[in-house]
XYZ file of N, CA and C in Angstrom:
753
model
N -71.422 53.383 31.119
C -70.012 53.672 31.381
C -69.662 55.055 30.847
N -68.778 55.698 31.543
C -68.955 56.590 31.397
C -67.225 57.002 30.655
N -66.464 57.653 29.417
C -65.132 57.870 28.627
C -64.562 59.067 28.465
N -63.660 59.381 29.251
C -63.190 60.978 28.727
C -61.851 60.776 27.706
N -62.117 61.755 27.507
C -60.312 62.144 26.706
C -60.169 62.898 26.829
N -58.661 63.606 26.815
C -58.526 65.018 26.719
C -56.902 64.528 26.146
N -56.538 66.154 25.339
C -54.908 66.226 24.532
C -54.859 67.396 26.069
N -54.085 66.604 26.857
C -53.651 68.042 27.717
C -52.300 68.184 27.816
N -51.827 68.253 26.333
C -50.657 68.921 25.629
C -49.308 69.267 26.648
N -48.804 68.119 27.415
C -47.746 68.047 28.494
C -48.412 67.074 29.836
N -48.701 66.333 30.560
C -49.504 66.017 31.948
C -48.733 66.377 32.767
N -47.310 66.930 33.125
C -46.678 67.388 34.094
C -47.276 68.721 34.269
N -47.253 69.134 32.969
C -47.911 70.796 33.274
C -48.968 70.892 33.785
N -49.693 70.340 33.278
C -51.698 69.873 33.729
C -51.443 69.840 34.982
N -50.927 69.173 35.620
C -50.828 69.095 37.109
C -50.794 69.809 37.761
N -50.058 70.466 37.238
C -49.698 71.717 38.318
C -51.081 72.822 38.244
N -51.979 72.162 36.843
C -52.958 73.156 37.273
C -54.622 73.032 37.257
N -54.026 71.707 38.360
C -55.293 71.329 39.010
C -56.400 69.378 37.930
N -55.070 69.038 37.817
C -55.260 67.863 37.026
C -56.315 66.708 37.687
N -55.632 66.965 38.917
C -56.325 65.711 39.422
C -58.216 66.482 40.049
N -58.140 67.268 40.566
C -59.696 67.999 40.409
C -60.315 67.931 39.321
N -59.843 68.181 38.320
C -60.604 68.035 37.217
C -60.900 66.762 36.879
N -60.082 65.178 36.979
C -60.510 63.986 36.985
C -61.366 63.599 37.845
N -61.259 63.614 39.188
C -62.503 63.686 39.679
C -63.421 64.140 39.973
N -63.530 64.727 39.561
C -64.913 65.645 39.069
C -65.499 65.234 37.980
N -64.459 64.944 36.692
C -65.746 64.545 35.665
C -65.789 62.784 35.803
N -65.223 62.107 36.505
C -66.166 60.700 37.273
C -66.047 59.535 35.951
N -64.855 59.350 35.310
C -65.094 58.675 34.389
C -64.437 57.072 34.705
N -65.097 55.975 34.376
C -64.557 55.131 34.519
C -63.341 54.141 33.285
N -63.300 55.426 32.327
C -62.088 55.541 31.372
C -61.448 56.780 31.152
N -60.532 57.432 31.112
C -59.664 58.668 31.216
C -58.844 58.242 30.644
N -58.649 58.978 29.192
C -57.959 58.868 28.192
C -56.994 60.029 28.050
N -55.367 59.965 27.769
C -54.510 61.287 27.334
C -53.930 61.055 26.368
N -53.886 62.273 25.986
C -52.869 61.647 24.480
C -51.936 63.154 25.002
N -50.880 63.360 24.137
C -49.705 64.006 24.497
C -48.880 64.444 25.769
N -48.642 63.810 26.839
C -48.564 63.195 28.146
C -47.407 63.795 27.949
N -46.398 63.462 26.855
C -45.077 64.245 27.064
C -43.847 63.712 28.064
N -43.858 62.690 28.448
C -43.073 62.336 29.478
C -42.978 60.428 29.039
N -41.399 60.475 30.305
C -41.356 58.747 29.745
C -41.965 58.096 31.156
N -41.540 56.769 31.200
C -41.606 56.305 32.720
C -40.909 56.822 33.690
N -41.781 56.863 34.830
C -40.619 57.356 36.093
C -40.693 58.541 36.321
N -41.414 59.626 34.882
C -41.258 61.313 35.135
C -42.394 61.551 35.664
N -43.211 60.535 36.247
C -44.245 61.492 37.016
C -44.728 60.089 37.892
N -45.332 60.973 39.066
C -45.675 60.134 40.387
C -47.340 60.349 40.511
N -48.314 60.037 39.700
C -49.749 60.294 39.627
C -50.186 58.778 39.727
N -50.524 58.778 40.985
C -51.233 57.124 41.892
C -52.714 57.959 41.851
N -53.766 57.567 41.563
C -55.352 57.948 41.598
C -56.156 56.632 41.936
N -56.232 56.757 43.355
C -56.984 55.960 44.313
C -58.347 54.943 43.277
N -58.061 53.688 42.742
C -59.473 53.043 42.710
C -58.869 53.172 40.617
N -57.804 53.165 40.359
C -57.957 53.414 38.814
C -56.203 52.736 38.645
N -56.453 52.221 37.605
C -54.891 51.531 36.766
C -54.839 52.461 35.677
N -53.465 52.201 35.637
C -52.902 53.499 34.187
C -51.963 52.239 33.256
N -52.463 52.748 32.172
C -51.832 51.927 31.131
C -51.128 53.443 30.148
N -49.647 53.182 29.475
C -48.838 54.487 29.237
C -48.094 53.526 27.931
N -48.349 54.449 27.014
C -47.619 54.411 25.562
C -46.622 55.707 25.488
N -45.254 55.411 25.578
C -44.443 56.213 25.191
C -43.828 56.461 24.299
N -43.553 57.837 23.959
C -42.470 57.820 22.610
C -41.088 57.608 22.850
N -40.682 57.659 21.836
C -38.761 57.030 21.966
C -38.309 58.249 22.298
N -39.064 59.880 21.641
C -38.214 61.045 21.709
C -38.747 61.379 23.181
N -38.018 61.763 24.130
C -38.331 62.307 25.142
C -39.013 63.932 25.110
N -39.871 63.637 26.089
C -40.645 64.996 25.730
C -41.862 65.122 24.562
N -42.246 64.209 23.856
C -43.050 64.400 22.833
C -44.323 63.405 23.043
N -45.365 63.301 22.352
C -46.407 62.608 22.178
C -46.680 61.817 22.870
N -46.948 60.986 23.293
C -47.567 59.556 24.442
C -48.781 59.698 24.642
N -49.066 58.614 24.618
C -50.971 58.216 25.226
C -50.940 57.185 26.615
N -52.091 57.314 27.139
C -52.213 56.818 28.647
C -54.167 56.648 28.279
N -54.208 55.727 29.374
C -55.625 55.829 29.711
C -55.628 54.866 31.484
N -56.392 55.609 32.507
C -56.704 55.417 33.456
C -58.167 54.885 33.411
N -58.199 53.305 34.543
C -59.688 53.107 34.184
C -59.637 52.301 35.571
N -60.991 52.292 35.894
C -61.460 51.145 37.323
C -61.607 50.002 37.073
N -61.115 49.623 35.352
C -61.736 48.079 34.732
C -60.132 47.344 34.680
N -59.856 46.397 34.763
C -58.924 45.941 35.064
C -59.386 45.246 33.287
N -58.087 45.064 32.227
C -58.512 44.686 31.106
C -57.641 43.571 30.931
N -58.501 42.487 29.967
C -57.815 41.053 29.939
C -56.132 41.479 29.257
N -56.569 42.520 28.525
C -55.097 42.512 27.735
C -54.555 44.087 27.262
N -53.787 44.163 26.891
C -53.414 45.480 26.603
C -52.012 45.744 25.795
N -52.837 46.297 24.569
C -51.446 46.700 23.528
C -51.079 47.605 23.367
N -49.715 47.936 22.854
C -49.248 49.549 22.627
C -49.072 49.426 21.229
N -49.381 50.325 20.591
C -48.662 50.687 19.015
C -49.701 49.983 17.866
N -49.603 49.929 16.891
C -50.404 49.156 16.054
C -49.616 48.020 15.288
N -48.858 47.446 16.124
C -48.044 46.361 15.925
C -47.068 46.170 14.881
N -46.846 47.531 14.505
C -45.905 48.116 12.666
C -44.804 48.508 13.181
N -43.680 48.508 13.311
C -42.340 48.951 14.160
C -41.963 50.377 13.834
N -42.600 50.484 12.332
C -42.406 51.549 11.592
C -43.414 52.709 11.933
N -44.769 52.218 12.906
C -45.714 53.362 13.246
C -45.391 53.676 14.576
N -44.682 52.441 15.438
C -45.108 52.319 16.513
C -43.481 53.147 17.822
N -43.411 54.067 17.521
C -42.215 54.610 17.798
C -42.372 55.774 18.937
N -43.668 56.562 18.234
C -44.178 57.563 19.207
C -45.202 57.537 19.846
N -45.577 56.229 20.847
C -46.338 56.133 21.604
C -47.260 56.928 21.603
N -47.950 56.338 20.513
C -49.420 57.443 19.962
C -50.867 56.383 19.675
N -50.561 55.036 20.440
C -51.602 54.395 20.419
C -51.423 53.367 22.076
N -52.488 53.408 22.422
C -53.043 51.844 23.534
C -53.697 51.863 23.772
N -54.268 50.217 23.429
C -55.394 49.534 23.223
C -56.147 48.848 24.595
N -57.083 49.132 25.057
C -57.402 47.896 26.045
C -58.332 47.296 25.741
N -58.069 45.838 26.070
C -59.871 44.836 25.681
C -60.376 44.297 27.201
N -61.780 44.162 26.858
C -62.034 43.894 27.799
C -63.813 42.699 26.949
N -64.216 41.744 27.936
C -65.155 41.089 27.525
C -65.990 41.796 26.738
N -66.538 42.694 26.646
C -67.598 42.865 25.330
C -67.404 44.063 24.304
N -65.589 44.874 24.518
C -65.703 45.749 23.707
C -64.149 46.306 23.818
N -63.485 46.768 23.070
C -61.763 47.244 22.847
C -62.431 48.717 22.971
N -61.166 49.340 23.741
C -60.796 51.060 23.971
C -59.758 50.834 23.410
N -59.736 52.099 22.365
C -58.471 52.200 21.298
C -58.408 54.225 22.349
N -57.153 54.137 22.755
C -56.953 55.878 23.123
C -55.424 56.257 21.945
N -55.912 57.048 21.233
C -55.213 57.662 19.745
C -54.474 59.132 19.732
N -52.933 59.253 19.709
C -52.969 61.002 19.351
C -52.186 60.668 17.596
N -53.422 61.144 16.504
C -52.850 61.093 15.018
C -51.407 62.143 15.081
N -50.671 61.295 14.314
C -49.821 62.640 13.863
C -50.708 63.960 12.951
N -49.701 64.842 13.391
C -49.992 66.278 12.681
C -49.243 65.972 11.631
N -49.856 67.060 10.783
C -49.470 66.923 9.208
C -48.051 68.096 9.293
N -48.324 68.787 9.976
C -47.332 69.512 10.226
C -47.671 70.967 9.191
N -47.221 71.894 9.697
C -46.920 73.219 8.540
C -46.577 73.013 7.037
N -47.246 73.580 6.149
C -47.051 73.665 4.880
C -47.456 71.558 4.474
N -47.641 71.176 5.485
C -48.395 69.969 5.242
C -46.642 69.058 4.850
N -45.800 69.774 5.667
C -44.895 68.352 5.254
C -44.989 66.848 5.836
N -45.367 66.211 6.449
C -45.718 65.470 7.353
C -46.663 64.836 6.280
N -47.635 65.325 5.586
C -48.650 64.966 4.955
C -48.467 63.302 4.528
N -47.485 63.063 3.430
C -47.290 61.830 3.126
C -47.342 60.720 3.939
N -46.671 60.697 5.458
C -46.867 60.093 6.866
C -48.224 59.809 7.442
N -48.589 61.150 6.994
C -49.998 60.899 7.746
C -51.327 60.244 6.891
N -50.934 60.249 5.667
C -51.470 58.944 4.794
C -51.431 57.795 5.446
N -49.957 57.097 5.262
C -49.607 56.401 5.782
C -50.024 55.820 6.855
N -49.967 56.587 8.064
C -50.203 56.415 9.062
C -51.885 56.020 9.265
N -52.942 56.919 8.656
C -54.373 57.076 8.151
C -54.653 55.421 7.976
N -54.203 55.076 6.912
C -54.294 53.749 6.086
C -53.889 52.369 7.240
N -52.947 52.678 8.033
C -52.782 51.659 8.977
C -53.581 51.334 10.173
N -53.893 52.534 10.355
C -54.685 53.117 11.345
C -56.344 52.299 11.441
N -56.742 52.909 10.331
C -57.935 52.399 9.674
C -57.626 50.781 9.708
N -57.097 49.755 9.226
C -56.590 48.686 8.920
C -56.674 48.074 10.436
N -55.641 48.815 11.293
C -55.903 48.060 12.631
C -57.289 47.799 13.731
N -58.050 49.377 13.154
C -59.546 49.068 14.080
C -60.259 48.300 13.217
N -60.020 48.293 11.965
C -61.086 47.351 11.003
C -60.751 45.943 11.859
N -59.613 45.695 11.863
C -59.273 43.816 12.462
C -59.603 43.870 13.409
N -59.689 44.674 14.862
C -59.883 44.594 16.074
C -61.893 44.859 15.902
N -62.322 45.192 15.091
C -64.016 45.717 14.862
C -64.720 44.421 14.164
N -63.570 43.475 13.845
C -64.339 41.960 13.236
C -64.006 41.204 14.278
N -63.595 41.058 15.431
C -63.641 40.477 16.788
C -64.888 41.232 17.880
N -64.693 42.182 18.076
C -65.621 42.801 19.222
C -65.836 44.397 18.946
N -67.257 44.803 19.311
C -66.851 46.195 19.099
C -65.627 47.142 19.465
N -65.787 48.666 18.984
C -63.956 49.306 18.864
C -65.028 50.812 19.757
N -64.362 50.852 20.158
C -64.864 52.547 20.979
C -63.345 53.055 20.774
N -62.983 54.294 20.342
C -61.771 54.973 19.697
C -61.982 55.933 20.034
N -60.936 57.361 20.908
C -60.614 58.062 21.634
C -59.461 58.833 21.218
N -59.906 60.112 20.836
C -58.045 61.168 20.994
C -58.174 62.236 20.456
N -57.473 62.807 20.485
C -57.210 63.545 19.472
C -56.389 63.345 18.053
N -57.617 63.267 16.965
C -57.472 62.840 15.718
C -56.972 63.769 14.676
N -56.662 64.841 15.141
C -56.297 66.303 14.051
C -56.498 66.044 12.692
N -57.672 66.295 13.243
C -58.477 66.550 11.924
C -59.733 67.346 12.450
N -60.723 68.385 11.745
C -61.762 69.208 11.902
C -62.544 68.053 10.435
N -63.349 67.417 10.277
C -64.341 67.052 9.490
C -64.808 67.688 8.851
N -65.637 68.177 9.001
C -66.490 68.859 8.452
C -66.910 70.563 8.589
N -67.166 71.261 7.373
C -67.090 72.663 7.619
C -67.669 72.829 9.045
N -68.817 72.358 9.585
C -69.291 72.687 10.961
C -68.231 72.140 11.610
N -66.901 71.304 11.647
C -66.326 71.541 12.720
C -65.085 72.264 12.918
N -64.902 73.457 12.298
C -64.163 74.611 12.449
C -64.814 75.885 12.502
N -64.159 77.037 13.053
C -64.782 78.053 13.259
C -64.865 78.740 11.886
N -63.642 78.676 11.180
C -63.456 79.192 9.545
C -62.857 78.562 8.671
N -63.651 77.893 8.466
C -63.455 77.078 7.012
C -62.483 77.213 5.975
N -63.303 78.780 5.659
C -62.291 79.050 4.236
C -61.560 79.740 4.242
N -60.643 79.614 5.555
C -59.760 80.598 5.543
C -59.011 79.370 5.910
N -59.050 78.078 6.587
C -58.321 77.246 6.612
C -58.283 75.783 5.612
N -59.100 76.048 4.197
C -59.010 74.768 3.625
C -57.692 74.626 3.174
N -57.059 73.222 3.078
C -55.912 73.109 2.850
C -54.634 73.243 3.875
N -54.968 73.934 5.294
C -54.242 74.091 6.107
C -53.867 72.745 6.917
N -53.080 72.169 8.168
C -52.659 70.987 7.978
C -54.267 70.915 9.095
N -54.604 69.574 9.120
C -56.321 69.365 9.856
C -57.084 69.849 9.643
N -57.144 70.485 7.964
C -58.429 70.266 7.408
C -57.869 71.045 5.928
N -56.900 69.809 5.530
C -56.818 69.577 4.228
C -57.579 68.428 3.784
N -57.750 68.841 2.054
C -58.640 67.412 1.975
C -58.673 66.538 1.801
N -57.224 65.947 2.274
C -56.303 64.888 2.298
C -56.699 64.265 3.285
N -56.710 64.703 4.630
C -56.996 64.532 6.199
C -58.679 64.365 6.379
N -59.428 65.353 5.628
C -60.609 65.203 5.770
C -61.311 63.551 5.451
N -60.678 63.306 3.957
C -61.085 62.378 3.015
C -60.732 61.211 4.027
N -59.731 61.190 4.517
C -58.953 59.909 5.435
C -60.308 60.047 6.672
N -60.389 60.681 7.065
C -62.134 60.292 8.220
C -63.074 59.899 7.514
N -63.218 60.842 6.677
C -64.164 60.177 5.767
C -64.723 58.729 5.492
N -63.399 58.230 4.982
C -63.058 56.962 4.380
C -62.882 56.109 6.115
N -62.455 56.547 7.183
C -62.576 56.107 8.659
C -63.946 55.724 9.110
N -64.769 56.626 8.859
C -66.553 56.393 9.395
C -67.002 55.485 8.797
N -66.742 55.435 6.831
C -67.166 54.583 5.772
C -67.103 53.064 6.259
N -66.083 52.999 6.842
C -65.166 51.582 7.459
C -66.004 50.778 8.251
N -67.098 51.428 8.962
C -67.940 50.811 9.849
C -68.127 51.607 11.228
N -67.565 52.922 11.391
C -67.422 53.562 12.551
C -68.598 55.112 12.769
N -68.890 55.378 14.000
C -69.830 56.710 14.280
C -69.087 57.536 14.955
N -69.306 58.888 14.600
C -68.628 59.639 15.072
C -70.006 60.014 16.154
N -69.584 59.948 17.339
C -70.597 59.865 18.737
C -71.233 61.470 18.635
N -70.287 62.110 18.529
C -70.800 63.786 18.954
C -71.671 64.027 17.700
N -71.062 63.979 16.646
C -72.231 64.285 15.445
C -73.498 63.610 15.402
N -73.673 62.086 16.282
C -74.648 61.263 15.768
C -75.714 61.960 16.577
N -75.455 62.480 17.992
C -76.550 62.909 18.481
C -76.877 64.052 18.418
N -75.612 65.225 17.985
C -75.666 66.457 17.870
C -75.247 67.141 16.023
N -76.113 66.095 15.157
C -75.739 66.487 13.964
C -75.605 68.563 13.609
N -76.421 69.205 14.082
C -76.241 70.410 13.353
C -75.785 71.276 14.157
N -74.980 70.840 15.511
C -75.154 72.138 16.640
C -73.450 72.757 16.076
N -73.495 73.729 16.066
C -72.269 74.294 15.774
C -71.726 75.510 16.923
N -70.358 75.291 16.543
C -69.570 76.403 17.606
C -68.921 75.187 19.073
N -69.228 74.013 18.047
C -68.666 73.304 19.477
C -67.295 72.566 19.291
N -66.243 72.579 19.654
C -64.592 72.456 19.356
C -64.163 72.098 20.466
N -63.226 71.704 20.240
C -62.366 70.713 21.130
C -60.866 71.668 21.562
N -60.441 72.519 20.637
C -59.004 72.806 20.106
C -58.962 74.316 19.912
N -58.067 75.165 20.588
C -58.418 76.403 20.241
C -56.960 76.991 20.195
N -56.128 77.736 19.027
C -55.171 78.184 19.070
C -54.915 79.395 20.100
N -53.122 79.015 20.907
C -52.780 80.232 21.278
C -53.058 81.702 21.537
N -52.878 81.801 20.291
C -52.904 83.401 19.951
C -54.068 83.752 19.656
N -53.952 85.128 19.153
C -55.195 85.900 19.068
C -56.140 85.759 19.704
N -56.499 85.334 21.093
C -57.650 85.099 22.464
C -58.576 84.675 21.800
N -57.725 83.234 20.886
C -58.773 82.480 20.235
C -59.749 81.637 20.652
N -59.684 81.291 22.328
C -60.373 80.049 22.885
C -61.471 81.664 23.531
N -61.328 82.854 24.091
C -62.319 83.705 23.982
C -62.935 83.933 23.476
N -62.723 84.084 21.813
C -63.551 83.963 21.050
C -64.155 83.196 20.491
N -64.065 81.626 20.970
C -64.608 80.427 20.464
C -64.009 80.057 18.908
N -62.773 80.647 18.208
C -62.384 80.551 16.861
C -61.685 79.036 17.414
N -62.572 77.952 17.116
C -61.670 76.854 17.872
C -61.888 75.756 16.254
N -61.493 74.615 16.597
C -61.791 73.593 15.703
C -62.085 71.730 16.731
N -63.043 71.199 16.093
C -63.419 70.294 16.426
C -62.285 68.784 16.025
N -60.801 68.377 16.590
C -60.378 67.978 16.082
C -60.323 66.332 17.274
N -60.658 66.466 18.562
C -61.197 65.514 19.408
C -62.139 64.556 19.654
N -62.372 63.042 19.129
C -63.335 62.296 18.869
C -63.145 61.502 20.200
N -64.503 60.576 19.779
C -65.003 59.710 19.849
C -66.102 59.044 18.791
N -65.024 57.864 18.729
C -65.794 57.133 17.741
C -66.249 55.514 18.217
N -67.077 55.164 17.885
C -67.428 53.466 18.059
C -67.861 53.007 16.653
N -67.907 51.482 17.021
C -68.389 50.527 15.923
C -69.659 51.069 15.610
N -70.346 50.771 14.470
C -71.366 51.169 14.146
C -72.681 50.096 15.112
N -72.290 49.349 15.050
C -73.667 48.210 16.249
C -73.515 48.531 17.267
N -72.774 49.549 17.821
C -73.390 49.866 19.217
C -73.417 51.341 19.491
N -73.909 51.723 18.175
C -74.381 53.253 18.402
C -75.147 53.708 19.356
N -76.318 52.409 18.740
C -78.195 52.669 19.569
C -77.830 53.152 20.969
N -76.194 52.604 21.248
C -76.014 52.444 22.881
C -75.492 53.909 23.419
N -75.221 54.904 22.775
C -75.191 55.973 22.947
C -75.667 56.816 23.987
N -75.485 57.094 25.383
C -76.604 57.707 25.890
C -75.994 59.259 25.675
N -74.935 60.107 26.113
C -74.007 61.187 25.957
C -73.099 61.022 24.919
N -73.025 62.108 24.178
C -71.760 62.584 24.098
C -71.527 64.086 23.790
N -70.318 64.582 24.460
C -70.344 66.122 24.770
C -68.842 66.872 25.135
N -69.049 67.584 25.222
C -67.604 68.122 24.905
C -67.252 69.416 26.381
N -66.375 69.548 26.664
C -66.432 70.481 27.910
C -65.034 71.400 28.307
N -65.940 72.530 27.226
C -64.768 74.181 27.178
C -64.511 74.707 27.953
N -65.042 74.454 29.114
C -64.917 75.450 30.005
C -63.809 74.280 31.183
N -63.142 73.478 30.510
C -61.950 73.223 31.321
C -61.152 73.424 30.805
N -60.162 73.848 31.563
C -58.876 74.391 30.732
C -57.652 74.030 31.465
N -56.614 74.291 31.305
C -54.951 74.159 31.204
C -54.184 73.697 29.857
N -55.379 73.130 29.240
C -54.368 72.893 27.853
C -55.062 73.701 26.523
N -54.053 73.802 25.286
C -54.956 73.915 24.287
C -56.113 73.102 24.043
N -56.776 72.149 24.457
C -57.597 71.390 23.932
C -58.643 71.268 25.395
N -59.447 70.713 25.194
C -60.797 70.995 26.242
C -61.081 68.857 26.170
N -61.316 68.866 27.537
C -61.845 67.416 27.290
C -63.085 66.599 26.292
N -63.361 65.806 26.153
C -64.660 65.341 25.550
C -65.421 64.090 26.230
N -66.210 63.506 25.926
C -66.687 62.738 26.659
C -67.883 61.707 25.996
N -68.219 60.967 26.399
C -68.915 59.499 26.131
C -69.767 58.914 27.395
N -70.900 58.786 26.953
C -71.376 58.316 28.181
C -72.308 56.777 27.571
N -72.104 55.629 27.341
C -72.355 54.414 26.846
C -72.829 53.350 27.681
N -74.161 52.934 27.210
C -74.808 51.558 27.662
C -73.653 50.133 27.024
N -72.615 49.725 27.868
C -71.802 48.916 27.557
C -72.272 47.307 28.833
């Protein structure tokens, strides 16, 4: 089976530049979004042979997750069932007989890291909900997680420790995420390759110069790593700050 994601940071905008070519083309039988940006009703995207499942936020215009798939799933949740997390349609879940798709956009910590305390918060629940859903059936987990891991997954390290997605507040919280029972897919098969990112700022013709950061996962349960056949990442699509990623799994 084959899992994309992508943060394409608005989907009205994406559209307009060339959204649906780019889905079929990369052929996935899960298509994951996180910051969609829109409520119900603001967009008319029917894709022949695929169901859309849509987590919205309360604020119009901000955050939401979606995932499009050819699998029709026994069930399907939004939010992590906390009233208090579950506001900005930044989680939905689908299950299906032998394995849950979790599609995720973490909050940002925000500038000067105010947000930070939240995103503890948020970290800790987070973690808590795939742990319960990972003692029923395996968890395959999808989004953009803002966070860069590890020094190999930013372009400059030490010019950004402490900055918000890769303070070591945020770091420690993945950390303590993998510890839990989870693989991070891209590292397991591509432990040392560097220069490969998900996320590339605006300014300074930073996605030209590859000054990007790796803040886009895929993660699964740890027992069905072995099942791994891909995973890979793909810069050279564009319309948003962020570049898709991908999963390719013996499920």
């Amino acid at each position: 089976m084959r899992f994309i994601s992508w943060n394409v940071n608005g989907l009205r905008a994406v559209v307009k530049k060339g959204f649906e070519d780019i889905f079929w083309g990369l052929d996935a039988d899960f298509f994951c979004l996180q910051e969609t940006k829109l409520q119900a009703g603001q967009i008319d995207l029917l894709l022949s042979g695929y169901e859309s499942y849509w987590s919205y936020a309360e604020k119009k215009g901000y955050s939401g997750t979606a995932i499009f798939t050819r699998h029709t799933p026994q069930s399907v949740t939004h939010g992590l069932g906390i009233p208090y997390h579950d506001q900005e349609g930044r989680v939905v879940t689908l299950e299906y007989p032998e394995f849950r798709l979790v599609c995720v956009y973490t909050p940002n910590a925000q500038n000067e890291l105010r947000r930070l305390d939240y995103r503890m918060e948020w970290e800790d629940a987070f973690r808590e909900y795939l742990q319960g859903l990972d003692a029923d059936k395996p968890v395959i987990v999808c989004g953009d997680m803002n966070v860069a891991h590890e020094e190999i997954d930013i372009a400059r390290p030490a010019a950004n420790v402490g900055n918000p997605g890769f303070s070591y507040e945020e770091r420690g919280k993945m950390t303590e995420l993998l510890a839990a029972g989870f693989t991070d897919t891209y590292r397991c098969l591509h432990p040392d390759t560097t220069g490969a990112y998900s996320w590339w700022s605006f300014r300074a013709n930073a996605r030209a110069n590859n000054v990007g950061w790796r803040i886009d996962y895929f993660l699964c349960s740890n027992r069905i790593a072995d099942k791994i056949q891909k995973a890979y990442i793909c810069p050279e699509i564009t319309g948003s700050d962020h570049c898709p990623v991908g999963l390719d799994i013996e499920l």
